[in-house]
C-alpha cells in the first residue's frame, strides 16, 4: 500500500518544496523513467542530476534511482536514522530497475546487481567510496555464472564486491603498521602461493577467485567480528548508511574545508543497475574528457582498461591505455564514444569529464560533469568555444576561474637551463607548470618540510585522499603509477599544482625513503624538478623562467607575444574591459612595481605606503634621527634630510604612472617599528648619530606601547608631529612640480590614514594645503591634487557622512578595518583561526576574503553615508582583499569605483571585476 502511494505522489513534485514527511519524495528515478534533470544538483547531487540529464538527451545510461540530499539532512538530524517513507520508495525504485533490466534483485535465475554511489552537489573526488556488484552472495553468484555462462566473470564480481564492501562498509582497512590493504595482501599471498610471482588480476582462474572469496570472508569475520551479510537488502541498506556516514568522515571534512563546501549541503546516494566492464576482451571501463583538460587542446582525451571495472582505472593498479587506442581494440565502441563526445559538448556547452563502461561492445554512460581544468586549459577552452560559437564572449569570461588565474603567470623552466638538466624519467603531464623542490615520500613529512619554508615535491607511488594535506603543501606532485585520471592528477588539476603522473621508471621505496632510477638513488630532502607540461622529471634543481604572459607584458619579449597563450590572454582581458565597471589599481611602493602593474593593465596606484621608503639605505638613519629628536628644530633638521629621498621616490612613481593617479598614504606605522630594538643595534646607532646609548635606550622604552596596532600611529602621528606630514606633503608636491614640468601629467591623491573623527582629517588637510600653496608659489606651477582618507576603523565608516564633508575620496583599508571590527589581530590570529575554521565559526579567513556579513556592513554604511554627503565621492579599496575574487564580487555590489591589488594580482582582479559586473 505504502509503496503505491509513494510512487503515485512522486510524479508532480520535482521541486524542493517537498511538503510534509509523509508526502516527501525522497527517491527520484532515472533511466526506467526519469524524474529529475541537470538543474537539480542541490537535491540530487551532481552525479544524480546529470545522470537524469543524460537520460533526457537519450544517452545510454543504466537505470537507477537517486536518494536526495534531504535524506542525508534527515539522517543527521535524527541520530542516523532514515525517514520511514524512504524504504517503500526505494522498493518502488528498485522495482522500476527490475522491470527495465528484466533482472531481479536477489534472484536465483537472473540476479540484478547494483552499484551504490555517493554524489554531493559539487563533486568531491575520492572522498566517498562507491560499492559495485552489490546483491551477490553464495547463491546469486552461481546464478550469475549460469546466466552469463561466464563463471570467471561472476566470481570476479563477487570477490570485488566483498573487497569493496568489506573496506567501505565494514571497515576492513589498512591498520597502523600495515603497508598494504589487507585484501590486497590476501590476493598477493594467493598469487605467490599458486604462481610464485605477481600475475595480473585478469589471469586469476575461477578456482583462484573462489578461493579468494573464501579467504576474504574469513578476513572479514576476523577483522569485523561478524559474517559478511548475505541478504541483498541488508547489503543495500548497509551501503546506503556507509555513503551517508562518509559525509562526516575526516577526509570529507578536510576537503569541504579546503573548498568551502557547507556541511549542510549533504550528499545524495545513487543506486544503479550494474553494467559490466569485466566480462572479457570486448568489455572495459574508462574515463575521458571531451577536450584536453591539462593544456586545453581540442582532442579526445582520457584512458581505458580492457576487461576491467571502473575502479581499476582510477585506482592506478593497472596503467590504462590512452583512449585513442580504443580504436584498435573496439572500433565500434570508439565511434560511439566519439558521437557521445560531440553530443555532450553540444548539449552542456562546456568540456565534460565522463565515465563509461563497455559491456560486450556496448557503451554505457555512468557519469558526466563539467571537467576540472587548469587555468591554461580554461583559457583556451573559453577562447576556442567562443570561436566555435558554442558560447558568447560573456560566458567565455565567466569560464575562467578567477581564483586559479594566477597560475597563468606561474614560471616555466628556463629554456637554457632545462636543456642542460638531466632527464631521469618521463611520466604523464597532468598539471602544467614548472616545479623544483626537495622530495618527500609521505604527506606528513612533506607538510613538515613545507612549514619550514622548503619547496617540496611530494613523491608517491600513487596518491590517495590521505595525501591531500601533503599535496596542498607541495609545489609539485610526482607519482610512479596511475594515469591522467588518477587521484593525483585530478586533485592537482583542481589545486593548480604542477603534477607528473605514472613516471614508471621511478622506484619509490617508502621504507627506505628513497626514489631510485637507473641505479641512482635520491633520498628525502634531495632536489628534483618536474615539468607538468611535458611530463619530464629532472634530477636536481632547475632554474625557472617567467611565463609567456609575464615575458610578453613585462619584458616586452616578442617571441612570447606570438604564443597562443599570450594572445588568448590578451583577448580575454579585452573582453574583461568591455564588461567591467570598476577600475583596477595596484598597491605599489616603487616605480618598478608600478610599471609591472600597468603592464598588467592597472589604471593607477591605489596605495603607496610611504614608510617602505624609509627603510632603504641610509634613509633609516635619518628617520631614526628624526624620531629620536627632542626638539622641533632637531626634528625638522632630520626631516630635511629625508625630504629629497621622498621627493625622488615620488617623482619616479609619477613618471612610471605617466598620467595615472597615485594614492599616497602618509606615514602610518607606530614609530618604534623604525627603531633598533637590540642592545647591539642601539650601540651601533649611538655611534652613527653621536648620541649616548642611554638616550636611545630611554626613547625606545618611551615609545614602547602595549598595543601598537591601536596606539600612536596613523593620522595620530601627523597630528602629534605636523612637521612630518608637512615634509611628506612638500615632497609630493615638489615631485609633482618637477615631473609636470617634464610634460607628464601628474595626479597625486594624498591619503590620511586611520581617521575616525572629521577633525583629525581637518587638521591634516590644513598642513597639506599649506604645503601645496607654498610649492605652487615657489615653483610657479598649478597642480591638480586631492586629499582623502582611508576608512579603516569602524568609527570612520559610521561617521562617513561627516568625514566626507572634508574628504575628497575614500579608500577602505580593509586589513585594519577587519582587525578593528573583529577585534582580532591578524598577526596573532594564527593561534586560534585554524580551530575557528574547523568549528566553522568563520567560513573563510577574514583577512583573505572579506567578512561580508560583518565587516561588509561597515563598508556598505561607509559608502552610503559618504555619498549621501558627497554624491560623486570616489571610493576604492586598498586592503589585501582587493585581489581576492570573492571580495571583489562584494565590492562590485556595494558600488566601489575601484579595487587595488598587488601587481601580480592585477590580472586576477581584472577578471574578477569583469565577472562581478557580469553576474550583477
Ligand atoms: P566517484 O565519484 O569516485 O567517481 P563513482 O560513483 O563515479 O565514484 O564510481 C566509480 C566508478 O565505478 C565509475 O566510474 C564506474 O566505472 C563504476 N561504476 C559505478 N556505477 C556503476 C555501474 N552501475 N555499473 C558499472 N560500473 C559502475
Ligand atoms: Mg565517478
Ligand atoms: Mg591601516
mmCIF file of C-alpha atoms in Angstrom, residues 206-553:
data_model
loop_
_atom_site.group_PDB
_atom_site.id
_atom_site.type_symbol
_atom_site.label_atom_id
_atom_site.label_comp_id
_atom_site.label_asym_id
_atom_site.label_seq_id
_atom_site.Cartn_x
_atom_site.Cartn_y
_atom_site.Cartn_z
ATOM 1 C CA UNK A 206 37.692 -19.340 -11.399
ATOM 2 C CA UNK A 207 39.205 -21.573 -8.810
ATOM 3 C CA UNK A 208 41.584 -18.837 -7.645
ATOM 4 C CA UNK A 209 38.703 -16.409 -7.381
ATOM 5 C CA UNK A 210 36.585 -18.849 -5.399
ATOM 6 C CA UNK A 211 39.452 -19.345 -3.005
ATOM 7 C CA UNK A 212 39.848 -15.561 -2.703
ATOM 8 C CA UNK A 213 36.175 -15.187 -1.853
ATOM 9 C CA UNK A 214 36.554 -17.768 0.903
ATOM 10 C CA UNK A 215 39.641 -16.088 2.291
ATOM 11 C CA UNK A 216 38.061 -12.639 2.037
ATOM 12 C CA UNK A 217 35.098 -13.816 4.060
ATOM 13 C CA UNK A 218 37.410 -15.206 6.720
ATOM 14 C CA UNK A 219 39.289 -11.909 6.791
ATOM 15 C CA UNK A 220 36.033 -10.009 7.261
ATOM 16 C CA UNK A 221 34.958 -12.311 10.047
ATOM 17 C CA UNK A 222 38.301 -11.871 11.751
ATOM 18 C CA UNK A 223 38.555 -8.118 11.422
ATOM 19 C CA UNK A 224 34.942 -7.000 11.581
ATOM 20 C CA UNK A 225 33.851 -9.635 14.023
ATOM 21 C CA UNK A 226 30.839 -10.688 12.006
ATOM 22 C CA UNK A 227 29.837 -12.626 8.938
ATOM 23 C CA UNK A 228 29.650 -10.957 5.573
ATOM 24 C CA UNK A 229 25.970 -10.064 5.042
ATOM 25 C CA UNK A 230 24.262 -12.429 2.632
ATOM 26 C CA UNK A 231 20.891 -10.743 2.184
ATOM 27 C CA UNK A 232 20.915 -8.272 -0.715
ATOM 28 C CA UNK A 233 18.645 -5.841 1.137
ATOM 29 C CA UNK A 234 20.891 -5.916 4.197
ATOM 30 C CA UNK A 235 23.801 -5.259 1.882
ATOM 31 C CA UNK A 236 21.950 -2.377 0.265
ATOM 32 C CA UNK A 237 20.954 -0.663 3.490
ATOM 33 C CA UNK A 238 24.470 -1.120 4.864
ATOM 34 C CA UNK A 239 25.953 0.512 1.784
ATOM 35 C CA UNK A 240 23.496 3.404 1.852
ATOM 36 C CA UNK A 241 24.342 4.010 5.512
ATOM 37 C CA UNK A 242 28.045 3.995 4.686
ATOM 38 C CA UNK A 243 27.616 6.635 1.988
ATOM 39 C CA UNK A 244 25.601 8.941 4.229
ATOM 40 C CA UNK A 245 28.040 8.199 7.040
ATOM 41 C CA UNK A 246 31.007 9.133 4.898
ATOM 42 C CA UNK A 247 29.717 12.705 4.622
ATOM 43 C CA UNK A 248 31.185 13.216 8.070
ATOM 44 C CA UNK A 249 34.435 11.285 7.699
ATOM 45 C CA UNK A 250 37.732 13.109 8.158
ATOM 46 C CA UNK A 251 38.674 13.143 4.500
ATOM 47 C CA UNK A 252 35.365 14.639 3.508
ATOM 48 C CA UNK A 253 35.625 17.270 6.215
ATOM 49 C CA UNK A 254 39.155 18.262 5.166
ATOM 50 C CA UNK A 255 38.039 18.539 1.571
ATOM 51 C CA UNK A 256 34.964 20.592 2.398
ATOM 52 C CA UNK A 257 37.047 22.958 4.438
ATOM 53 C CA UNK A 258 39.538 23.480 1.668
ATOM 54 C CA UNK A 259 36.848 24.219 -0.888
ATOM 55 C CA UNK A 260 34.375 25.927 1.415
ATOM 56 C CA UNK A 261 31.587 23.464 0.875
ATOM 57 C CA UNK A 262 28.944 23.874 3.582
ATOM 58 C CA UNK A 263 28.244 20.815 5.738
ATOM 59 C CA UNK A 264 24.507 21.426 5.395
ATOM 60 C CA UNK A 265 24.523 20.517 1.718
ATOM 61 C CA UNK A 266 24.741 16.813 2.396
ATOM 62 C CA UNK A 267 25.210 14.091 -0.165
ATOM 63 C CA UNK A 268 22.777 12.152 -2.300
ATOM 64 C CA UNK A 269 23.043 8.406 -2.898
ATOM 65 C CA UNK A 270 22.602 6.752 -6.267
ATOM 66 C CA UNK A 271 21.609 3.143 -6.735
ATOM 67 C CA UNK A 272 22.133 1.968 -10.280
ATOM 68 C CA UNK A 273 21.942 -1.265 -12.251
ATOM 69 C CA UNK A 274 25.415 -2.646 -12.881
ATOM 70 C CA UNK A 275 26.874 -2.892 -16.325
ATOM 71 C CA UNK A 276 29.974 -4.997 -16.584
ATOM 72 C CA UNK A 277 33.320 -3.981 -17.958
ATOM 73 C CA UNK A 278 34.898 -7.202 -16.753
ATOM 74 C CA UNK A 279 33.167 -9.830 -18.884
ATOM 75 C CA UNK A 280 36.154 -10.280 -21.195
ATOM 76 C CA UNK A 281 38.131 -8.729 -24.035
ATOM 77 C CA UNK A 282 35.155 -6.938 -25.579
ATOM 78 C CA UNK A 283 34.481 -5.068 -22.386
ATOM 79 C CA UNK A 284 36.228 -2.372 -20.438
ATOM 80 C CA UNK A 285 35.935 0.814 -18.451
ATOM 81 C CA UNK A 286 37.271 4.300 -18.897
ATOM 82 C CA UNK A 287 37.331 7.945 -18.055
ATOM 83 C CA UNK A 288 37.505 10.657 -20.683
ATOM 84 C CA UNK A 289 37.348 14.374 -21.304
ATOM 85 C CA UNK A 290 35.791 15.924 -24.363
ATOM 86 C CA UNK A 291 38.960 18.057 -24.617
ATOM 87 C CA UNK A 292 42.377 18.025 -23.017
ATOM 88 C CA UNK A 293 41.950 19.475 -19.514
ATOM 89 C CA UNK A 294 45.672 19.978 -18.947
ATOM 90 C CA UNK A 295 46.561 22.195 -21.907
ATOM 91 C CA UNK A 296 43.162 22.857 -23.492
ATOM 92 C CA UNK A 297 43.773 21.151 -26.858
ATOM 93 C CA UNK A 298 40.691 20.098 -28.760
ATOM 94 C CA UNK A 299 41.307 16.403 -28.713
ATOM 95 C CA UNK A 300 39.575 13.387 -27.211
ATOM 96 C CA UNK A 301 41.452 12.773 -24.030
ATOM 97 C CA UNK A 302 41.297 10.009 -21.497
ATOM 98 C CA UNK A 303 42.040 6.407 -20.853
ATOM 99 C CA UNK A 304 40.566 2.959 -20.502
ATOM 100 C CA UNK A 305 41.291 -0.569 -19.439
ATOM 101 C CA UNK A 306 40.057 -3.641 -21.232
ATOM 102 C CA UNK A 307 38.336 -6.254 -19.099
ATOM 103 C CA UNK A 308 38.073 -4.081 -16.016
ATOM 104 C CA UNK A 309 35.577 -2.382 -13.774
ATOM 105 C CA UNK A 310 35.743 1.376 -13.341
ATOM 106 C CA UNK A 311 37.531 1.359 -10.027
ATOM 107 C CA UNK A 312 40.584 -0.214 -11.668
ATOM 108 C CA UNK A 313 41.050 2.836 -13.881
ATOM 109 C CA UNK A 314 41.216 5.422 -11.123
ATOM 110 C CA UNK A 315 42.934 3.237 -8.542
ATOM 111 C CA UNK A 316 46.112 3.102 -10.608
ATOM 112 C CA UNK A 317 46.572 -0.663 -10.094
ATOM 113 C CA UNK A 318 46.985 -1.297 -13.806
ATOM 114 C CA UNK A 319 48.217 1.520 -16.037
ATOM 115 C CA UNK A 320 45.475 2.292 -18.558
ATOM 116 C CA UNK A 321 45.816 2.978 -22.259
ATOM 117 C CA UNK A 322 45.037 6.337 -23.878
ATOM 118 C CA UNK A 323 41.516 6.486 -25.229
ATOM 119 C CA UNK A 324 42.728 6.879 -28.822
ATOM 120 C CA UNK A 325 43.967 3.262 -28.607
ATOM 121 C CA UNK A 326 40.402 2.066 -28.190
ATOM 122 C CA UNK A 327 40.080 2.450 -31.970
ATOM 123 C CA UNK A 328 42.247 -0.628 -32.362
ATOM 124 C CA UNK A 329 40.523 -2.755 -29.737
ATOM 125 C CA UNK A 330 36.861 -1.943 -30.207
ATOM 126 C CA UNK A 331 36.352 0.344 -33.230
ATOM 127 C CA UNK A 332 32.546 0.405 -32.976
ATOM 128 C CA UNK A 333 32.595 1.384 -29.336
ATOM 129 C CA UNK A 334 35.163 4.040 -30.122
ATOM 130 C CA UNK A 335 32.915 5.546 -32.784
ATOM 131 C CA UNK A 336 30.028 5.557 -30.372
ATOM 132 C CA UNK A 337 32.146 7.363 -27.792
ATOM 133 C CA UNK A 338 33.152 9.969 -30.368
ATOM 134 C CA UNK A 339 29.474 10.543 -31.080
ATOM 135 C CA UNK A 340 28.764 10.865 -27.363
ATOM 136 C CA UNK A 341 31.639 13.290 -27.008
ATOM 137 C CA UNK A 342 30.044 15.595 -29.603
ATOM 138 C CA UNK A 343 26.587 15.239 -28.097
ATOM 139 C CA UNK A 344 27.826 16.113 -24.640
ATOM 140 C CA UNK A 345 29.581 19.284 -25.725
ATOM 141 C CA UNK A 346 26.676 20.425 -27.863
ATOM 142 C CA UNK A 347 24.275 19.904 -25.006
ATOM 143 C CA UNK A 348 26.261 21.062 -21.984
ATOM 144 C CA UNK A 349 28.236 23.672 -23.949
ATOM 145 C CA UNK A 350 31.211 23.014 -21.777
ATOM 146 C CA UNK A 351 34.006 20.491 -21.591
ATOM 147 C CA UNK A 352 32.777 17.299 -19.971
ATOM 148 C CA UNK A 353 34.589 14.790 -17.838
ATOM 149 C CA UNK A 354 32.773 11.496 -18.185
ATOM 150 C CA UNK A 355 32.940 7.888 -17.089
ATOM 151 C CA UNK A 356 31.891 4.982 -19.245
ATOM 152 C CA UNK A 357 31.810 1.233 -19.289
ATOM 153 C CA UNK A 358 31.711 -1.028 -22.305
ATOM 154 C CA UNK A 359 29.889 -4.323 -21.819
ATOM 155 C CA UNK A 360 30.370 -6.761 -24.675
ATOM 156 C CA UNK A 361 30.952 -3.940 -27.133
ATOM 157 C CA UNK A 362 28.063 -1.738 -25.957
ATOM 158 C CA UNK A 363 28.877 1.661 -24.450
ATOM 159 C CA UNK A 364 27.154 2.847 -21.257
ATOM 160 C CA UNK A 365 27.469 6.256 -19.658
ATOM 161 C CA UNK A 366 27.933 6.330 -15.910
ATOM 162 C CA UNK A 367 28.696 9.934 -15.156
ATOM 163 C CA UNK A 368 29.331 13.324 -16.670
ATOM 164 C CA UNK A 369 30.261 16.668 -15.206
ATOM 165 C CA UNK A 370 31.990 19.845 -16.210
ATOM 166 C CA UNK A 371 35.648 18.900 -16.370
ATOM 167 C CA UNK A 372 38.071 20.351 -13.870
ATOM 168 C CA UNK A 373 40.751 22.166 -15.798
ATOM 169 C CA UNK A 374 43.953 24.043 -15.354
ATOM 170 C CA UNK A 375 43.913 27.796 -15.789
ATOM 171 C CA UNK A 376 45.720 27.322 -19.084
ATOM 172 C CA UNK A 377 43.094 24.908 -20.381
ATOM 173 C CA UNK A 378 40.259 27.085 -19.104
ATOM 174 C CA UNK A 379 41.648 29.999 -21.075
ATOM 175 C CA UNK A 380 41.994 28.007 -24.279
ATOM 176 C CA UNK A 381 38.590 26.339 -23.898
ATOM 177 C CA UNK A 382 36.901 29.686 -23.440
ATOM 178 C CA UNK A 383 38.533 31.294 -26.454
ATOM 179 C CA UNK A 384 38.079 28.212 -28.692
ATOM 180 C CA UNK A 385 34.469 27.583 -27.727
ATOM 181 C CA UNK A 386 33.700 31.205 -28.447
ATOM 182 C CA UNK A 387 35.263 30.791 -31.905
ATOM 183 C CA UNK A 388 33.183 27.658 -32.407
ATOM 184 C CA UNK A 389 30.101 29.692 -31.492
ATOM 185 C CA UNK A 390 29.235 27.368 -28.626
ATOM 186 C CA UNK A 391 29.350 30.255 -26.146
ATOM 187 C CA UNK A 392 29.200 34.052 -26.247
ATOM 188 C CA UNK A 393 32.004 36.307 -25.027
ATOM 189 C CA UNK A 394 30.413 36.911 -21.649
ATOM 190 C CA UNK A 395 30.208 33.199 -20.985
ATOM 191 C CA UNK A 396 33.807 32.935 -22.124
ATOM 192 C CA UNK A 397 34.809 35.448 -19.463
ATOM 193 C CA UNK A 398 32.842 33.557 -16.814
ATOM 194 C CA UNK A 399 34.513 30.260 -17.785
ATOM 195 C CA UNK A 400 37.886 31.344 -16.422
ATOM 196 C CA UNK A 401 38.069 30.640 -12.692
ATOM 197 C CA UNK A 402 39.467 33.846 -11.198
ATOM 198 C CA UNK A 403 40.977 32.138 -8.188
ATOM 199 C CA UNK A 404 43.113 29.922 -10.446
ATOM 200 C CA UNK A 405 44.011 32.622 -12.907
ATOM 201 C CA UNK A 406 47.321 33.470 -11.304
ATOM 202 C CA UNK A 407 48.580 30.040 -12.472
ATOM 203 C CA UNK A 408 48.946 31.533 -15.928
ATOM 204 C CA UNK A 409 51.628 33.811 -14.610
ATOM 205 C CA UNK A 410 53.498 30.973 -12.899
ATOM 206 C CA UNK A 411 57.038 30.337 -14.043
ATOM 207 C CA UNK A 412 58.067 27.758 -16.608
ATOM 208 C CA UNK A 413 61.513 26.192 -16.786
ATOM 209 C CA UNK A 414 64.196 28.423 -18.153
ATOM 210 C CA UNK A 415 64.753 27.120 -21.693
ATOM 211 C CA UNK A 416 68.519 27.493 -21.481
ATOM 212 C CA UNK A 417 68.711 25.680 -18.141
ATOM 213 C CA UNK A 418 66.327 22.921 -18.968
ATOM 214 C CA UNK A 419 68.334 21.567 -21.920
ATOM 215 C CA UNK A 420 71.279 21.135 -19.574
ATOM 216 C CA UNK A 421 69.229 19.340 -16.919
ATOM 217 C CA UNK A 422 69.291 15.560 -16.708
ATOM 218 C CA UNK A 423 66.019 13.856 -17.534
ATOM 219 C CA UNK A 424 65.690 10.837 -15.262
ATOM 220 C CA UNK A 425 62.162 9.760 -16.131
ATOM 221 C CA UNK A 426 59.095 10.748 -18.088
ATOM 222 C CA UNK A 427 55.533 10.466 -16.945
ATOM 223 C CA UNK A 428 52.192 11.833 -17.972
ATOM 224 C CA UNK A 429 51.846 15.623 -17.957
ATOM 225 C CA UNK A 430 48.965 16.025 -15.529
ATOM 226 C CA UNK A 431 49.243 19.549 -14.143
ATOM 227 C CA UNK A 432 51.178 22.107 -16.177
ATOM 228 C CA UNK A 433 53.909 24.393 -14.979
ATOM 229 C CA UNK A 434 57.389 24.001 -13.612
ATOM 230 C CA UNK A 435 58.242 22.930 -10.103
ATOM 231 C CA UNK A 436 61.510 22.347 -8.359
ATOM 232 C CA UNK A 437 61.699 21.082 -4.816
ATOM 233 C CA UNK A 438 63.089 18.730 -2.216
ATOM 234 C CA UNK A 439 61.474 15.342 -2.357
ATOM 235 C CA UNK A 440 59.368 13.827 0.423
ATOM 236 C CA UNK A 441 57.626 10.489 0.252
ATOM 237 C CA UNK A 442 54.867 10.991 2.732
ATOM 238 C CA UNK A 443 52.327 13.687 3.388
ATOM 239 C CA UNK A 444 53.267 14.386 6.993
ATOM 240 C CA UNK A 445 56.928 14.850 6.261
ATOM 241 C CA UNK A 446 56.079 16.959 3.207
ATOM 242 C CA UNK A 447 53.919 19.227 5.348
ATOM 243 C CA UNK A 448 56.655 19.430 7.979
ATOM 244 C CA UNK A 449 59.275 20.445 5.432
ATOM 245 C CA UNK A 450 56.975 22.978 3.784
ATOM 246 C CA UNK A 451 56.262 24.525 7.159
ATOM 247 C CA UNK A 452 59.992 25.099 7.493
ATOM 248 C CA UNK A 453 59.857 27.002 4.249
ATOM 249 C CA UNK A 454 61.361 24.348 1.973
ATOM 250 C CA UNK A 455 59.964 23.968 -1.528
ATOM 251 C CA UNK A 456 58.637 20.415 -1.528
ATOM 252 C CA UNK A 457 57.951 17.810 -4.185
ATOM 253 C CA UNK A 458 55.643 15.095 -2.925
ATOM 254 C CA UNK A 459 56.672 11.804 -4.493
ATOM 255 C CA UNK A 460 54.349 8.807 -4.161
ATOM 256 C CA UNK A 461 53.718 5.500 -5.879
ATOM 257 C CA UNK A 462 50.207 6.781 -6.361
ATOM 258 C CA UNK A 463 48.279 9.261 -4.241
ATOM 259 C CA UNK A 464 45.149 8.674 -2.247
ATOM 260 C CA UNK A 465 42.891 11.080 -0.379
ATOM 261 C CA UNK A 466 45.002 10.681 2.756
ATOM 262 C CA UNK A 467 47.763 12.525 0.921
ATOM 263 C CA UNK A 468 45.664 15.640 0.449
ATOM 264 C CA UNK A 469 47.456 17.684 3.104
ATOM 265 C CA UNK A 470 50.815 16.851 1.613
ATOM 266 C CA UNK A 471 49.587 17.756 -1.846
ATOM 267 C CA UNK A 472 48.379 21.115 -0.619
ATOM 268 C CA UNK A 473 51.768 21.811 0.962
ATOM 269 C CA UNK A 474 53.821 20.708 -2.050
ATOM 270 C CA UNK A 475 54.995 22.769 -5.013
ATOM 271 C CA UNK A 476 54.526 19.766 -7.206
ATOM 272 C CA UNK A 477 53.390 16.158 -7.164
ATOM 273 C CA UNK A 478 55.133 13.226 -8.784
ATOM 274 C CA UNK A 479 53.798 9.673 -8.907
ATOM 275 C CA UNK A 480 55.237 6.461 -10.291
ATOM 276 C CA UNK A 481 51.886 4.891 -11.135
ATOM 277 C CA UNK A 482 48.493 5.951 -12.361
ATOM 278 C CA UNK A 483 47.287 7.825 -15.384
ATOM 279 C CA UNK A 484 45.885 11.220 -16.208
ATOM 280 C CA UNK A 485 42.644 10.453 -14.421
ATOM 281 C CA UNK A 486 44.282 9.138 -11.289
ATOM 282 C CA UNK A 487 43.601 10.753 -7.963
ATOM 283 C CA UNK A 488 46.861 12.690 -8.075
ATOM 284 C CA UNK A 489 46.094 14.187 -11.462
ATOM 285 C CA UNK A 490 42.559 15.114 -10.560
ATOM 286 C CA UNK A 491 43.436 16.884 -7.357
ATOM 287 C CA UNK A 492 46.498 18.572 -8.838
ATOM 288 C CA UNK A 493 44.457 19.995 -11.670
ATOM 289 C CA UNK A 494 41.959 21.389 -9.289
ATOM 290 C CA UNK A 495 44.504 22.926 -6.976
ATOM 291 C CA UNK A 496 46.627 24.176 -9.838
ATOM 292 C CA UNK A 497 49.604 22.135 -8.706
ATOM 293 C CA UNK A 498 52.307 21.059 -11.068
ATOM 294 C CA UNK A 499 51.956 17.302 -11.465
ATOM 295 C CA UNK A 500 53.581 14.418 -13.311
ATOM 296 C CA UNK A 501 51.896 11.024 -13.021
ATOM 297 C CA UNK A 502 52.872 7.469 -13.790
ATOM 298 C CA UNK A 503 56.626 8.044 -14.145
ATOM 299 C CA UNK A 504 57.068 4.292 -14.046
ATOM 300 C CA UNK A 505 60.862 4.334 -14.268
ATOM 301 C CA UNK A 506 60.946 5.593 -10.695
ATOM 302 C CA UNK A 507 61.296 3.026 -7.972
ATOM 303 C CA UNK A 508 59.691 4.560 -4.907
ATOM 304 C CA UNK A 509 60.678 2.828 -1.698
ATOM 305 C CA UNK A 510 58.595 4.052 1.243
ATOM 306 C CA UNK A 511 60.566 2.022 3.751
ATOM 307 C CA UNK A 512 63.998 3.255 2.738
ATOM 308 C CA UNK A 513 62.590 6.700 1.873
ATOM 309 C CA UNK A 514 64.368 6.707 -1.453
ATOM 310 C CA UNK A 515 63.487 7.153 -5.077
ATOM 311 C CA UNK A 516 65.759 5.154 -7.363
ATOM 312 C CA UNK A 517 66.126 5.315 -11.081
ATOM 313 C CA UNK A 518 68.834 3.853 -13.280
ATOM 314 C CA UNK A 519 70.950 2.923 -10.298
ATOM 315 C CA UNK A 520 70.847 6.430 -8.878
ATOM 316 C CA UNK A 521 69.143 6.843 -5.507
ATOM 317 C CA UNK A 522 67.553 10.083 -4.311
ATOM 318 C CA UNK A 523 66.990 10.466 -0.600
ATOM 319 C CA UNK A 524 64.323 12.558 1.082
ATOM 320 C CA UNK A 525 65.471 16.175 1.000
ATOM 321 C CA UNK A 526 67.265 15.777 -2.348
ATOM 322 C CA UNK A 527 66.231 18.065 -5.170
ATOM 323 C CA UNK A 528 64.189 17.083 -8.193
ATOM 324 C CA UNK A 529 62.288 19.115 -10.754
ATOM 325 C CA UNK A 530 59.223 18.259 -12.772
ATOM 326 C CA UNK A 531 57.663 19.734 -15.874
ATOM 327 C CA UNK A 532 53.938 19.224 -15.696
ATOM 328 C CA UNK A 533 53.521 20.373 -19.287
ATOM 329 C CA UNK A 534 55.835 17.809 -20.899
ATOM 330 C CA UNK A 535 55.877 15.133 -18.180
ATOM 331 C CA UNK A 536 59.646 15.223 -17.760
ATOM 332 C CA UNK A 537 61.332 14.553 -14.444
ATOM 333 C CA UNK A 538 64.769 16.066 -13.802
ATOM 334 C CA UNK A 539 67.465 15.382 -11.273
ATOM 335 C CA UNK A 540 68.344 18.373 -9.122
ATOM 336 C CA UNK A 541 67.148 21.908 -9.177
ATOM 337 C CA UNK A 542 66.286 23.548 -12.493
ATOM 338 C CA UNK A 543 66.007 27.283 -12.836
ATOM 339 C CA UNK A 544 62.644 28.611 -13.881
ATOM 340 C CA UNK A 545 61.743 31.429 -16.278
ATOM 341 C CA UNK A 546 58.729 33.747 -16.389
ATOM 342 C CA UNK A 547 55.582 32.585 -18.151
ATOM 343 C CA UNK A 548 54.952 33.811 -21.701
ATOM 344 C CA UNK A 549 52.406 36.292 -20.400
ATOM 345 C CA UNK A 550 54.838 37.844 -17.978
ATOM 346 C CA UNK A 551 57.592 37.769 -20.601
ATOM 347 C CA UNK A 552 55.338 39.396 -23.173
ATOM 348 C CA UNK A 553 53.829 42.077 -20.986
#
